Amino acid sequence: MLRRGIAVVTVGFPATKLLEARVRFCISAAHTRQMLDTALMAIDEVGTEIPL
């Protein structure tokens, strides 16, 4: 996501199960519709590259 210009927070063990991880997105009112659309496209691309 960082290569696509999208900042995320990763969450791993012990907050998740040992073999699981999560990605957290922080959205605010300052984000524009275009920014959100760009983020959604990046999420879709990454989800295609790695099976999510």
XYZ file of N, CA and C in Angstrom:
156
model
N 0.816 -1.166 0.000
C 0.000 0.000 0.000
C 0.878 1.255 0.000
N 1.976 1.201 0.723
C 2.853 2.371 0.789
C 3.362 2.754 -0.594
N 3.686 1.761 -1.427
C 4.137 2.058 -2.795
C 3.044 2.745 -3.599
N 1.810 2.563 -3.198
C 0.682 3.192 -3.886
C 0.279 4.509 -3.220
N 1.041 4.936 -2.217
C 0.777 6.205 -1.556
C -0.318 6.148 -0.511
N -0.616 4.944 -0.020
C -1.664 4.776 0.979
C -1.014 4.316 2.282
N -1.218 5.083 3.348
C -0.674 4.710 4.651
C -1.665 3.803 5.369
N -1.154 2.727 5.947
C -1.982 1.809 6.721
C -1.257 1.467 8.016
N -2.006 0.973 8.969
C -1.449 0.500 10.228
C -1.637 -1.008 10.258
N -0.548 -1.747 10.421
C -0.669 -3.200 10.494
C -0.853 -3.631 11.945
N -1.647 -4.665 12.123
C -1.927 -5.198 13.454
C -1.585 -6.682 13.435
N -0.702 -7.088 14.305
C -0.297 -8.488 14.371
C -0.371 -9.019 15.788
N 0.213 -10.183 15.984
C 0.232 -10.831 17.291
C 0.879 -9.915 18.315
N 0.365 -9.754 19.499
C -0.673 -10.499 20.187
C -2.087 -9.928 20.024
N -2.241 -8.876 19.259
C -3.582 -8.307 19.068
C -4.447 -9.186 18.168
N -3.804 -10.046 17.371
C -4.523 -11.001 16.522
C -3.987 -12.396 16.818
N -4.606 -13.399 16.232
C -4.083 -14.758 16.384
C -2.676 -14.812 15.792
N -1.886 -15.759 16.242
C -0.474 -15.842 15.867
C -0.251 -15.828 14.358
N -1.065 -16.540 13.596
C -0.874 -16.629 12.149
C -1.803 -15.712 11.373
N -2.386 -14.727 12.031
C -3.264 -13.767 11.363
C -2.708 -12.359 11.526
N -3.099 -11.497 10.647
C -2.742 -10.081 10.749
C -3.880 -9.275 10.148
N -3.923 -8.016 10.467
C -4.954 -7.131 9.934
C -4.309 -5.826 9.496
N -5.019 -5.131 8.649
C -4.581 -3.810 8.216
C -5.672 -2.831 8.601
N -5.282 -1.755 9.224
C -6.240 -0.751 9.678
C -6.084 0.509 8.829
N -7.212 1.029 8.378
C -7.243 2.269 7.612
C -7.843 3.357 8.492
N -7.218 4.500 8.542
C -7.723 5.623 9.333
C -8.282 6.669 8.374
N -9.588 6.805 8.386
C -10.274 7.725 7.476
C -10.780 8.912 8.282
N -10.648 10.101 7.719
C -11.141 11.295 8.403
C -11.986 12.141 7.455
N -12.643 13.121 8.017
C -13.478 14.028 7.230
C -12.640 14.862 6.266
N -11.334 14.924 6.488
C -10.453 15.704 5.615
C -10.164 14.984 4.298
N -10.440 13.684 4.233
C -10.221 12.940 2.993
C -11.308 13.288 1.980
N -10.872 13.516 0.754
C -11.825 13.839 -0.316
C -12.368 12.552 -0.930
N -13.427 12.701 -1.700
C -13.998 11.548 -2.403
C -12.947 10.928 -3.324
N -12.157 11.781 -3.984
C -11.111 11.288 -4.881
C -10.066 10.476 -4.109
N -9.677 10.941 -2.934
C -8.709 10.207 -2.112
C -9.258 8.831 -1.724
N -10.527 8.788 -1.343
C -11.141 7.520 -0.958
C -11.252 6.580 -2.152
N -11.611 7.117 -3.319
C -11.683 6.295 -4.530
C -10.311 5.728 -4.887
N -9.269 6.550 -4.739
C -7.904 6.100 -5.007
C -7.514 4.982 -4.042
N -7.865 5.148 -2.776
C -7.559 4.120 -1.781
C -8.293 2.820 -2.101
N -9.549 2.909 -2.490
C -10.316 1.707 -2.831
C -9.727 0.982 -4.037
N -9.269 1.747 -5.018
C -8.635 1.116 -6.181
C -7.344 0.406 -5.771
N -6.562 1.036 -4.888
C -5.314 0.425 -4.421
C -5.605 -0.847 -3.629
N -6.635 -0.819 -2.792
C -7.017 -2.004 -2.018
C -7.420 -3.128 -2.963
N -8.168 -2.803 -3.992
C -8.593 -3.796 -4.976
C -7.387 -4.400 -5.695
N -6.425 -3.561 -6.074
C -5.224 -4.040 -6.763
C -4.417 -4.983 -5.873
N -4.224 -4.593 -4.630
C -3.448 -5.425 -3.703
C -4.192 -6.730 -3.433
N -5.507 -6.653 -3.297
C -6.301 -7.860 -3.080
C -6.224 -8.823 -4.246
N -5.986 -8.308 -5.439
C -5.815 -9.159 -6.615
C -4.421 -9.794 -6.630
N -3.421 -9.033 -6.187
C -2.043 -9.530 -6.177
C -1.826 -10.626 -5.137
N -2.427 -10.444 -3.978
C -2.326 -11.462 -2.928
C -3.742 -11.902 -2.583
N -3.961 -13.177 -2.446
C -5.328 -13.656 -2.214
C -5.875 -13.204 -0.865
N -6.796 -12.274 -0.906
C -7.443 -11.789 0.321
C -8.886 -12.209 0.338
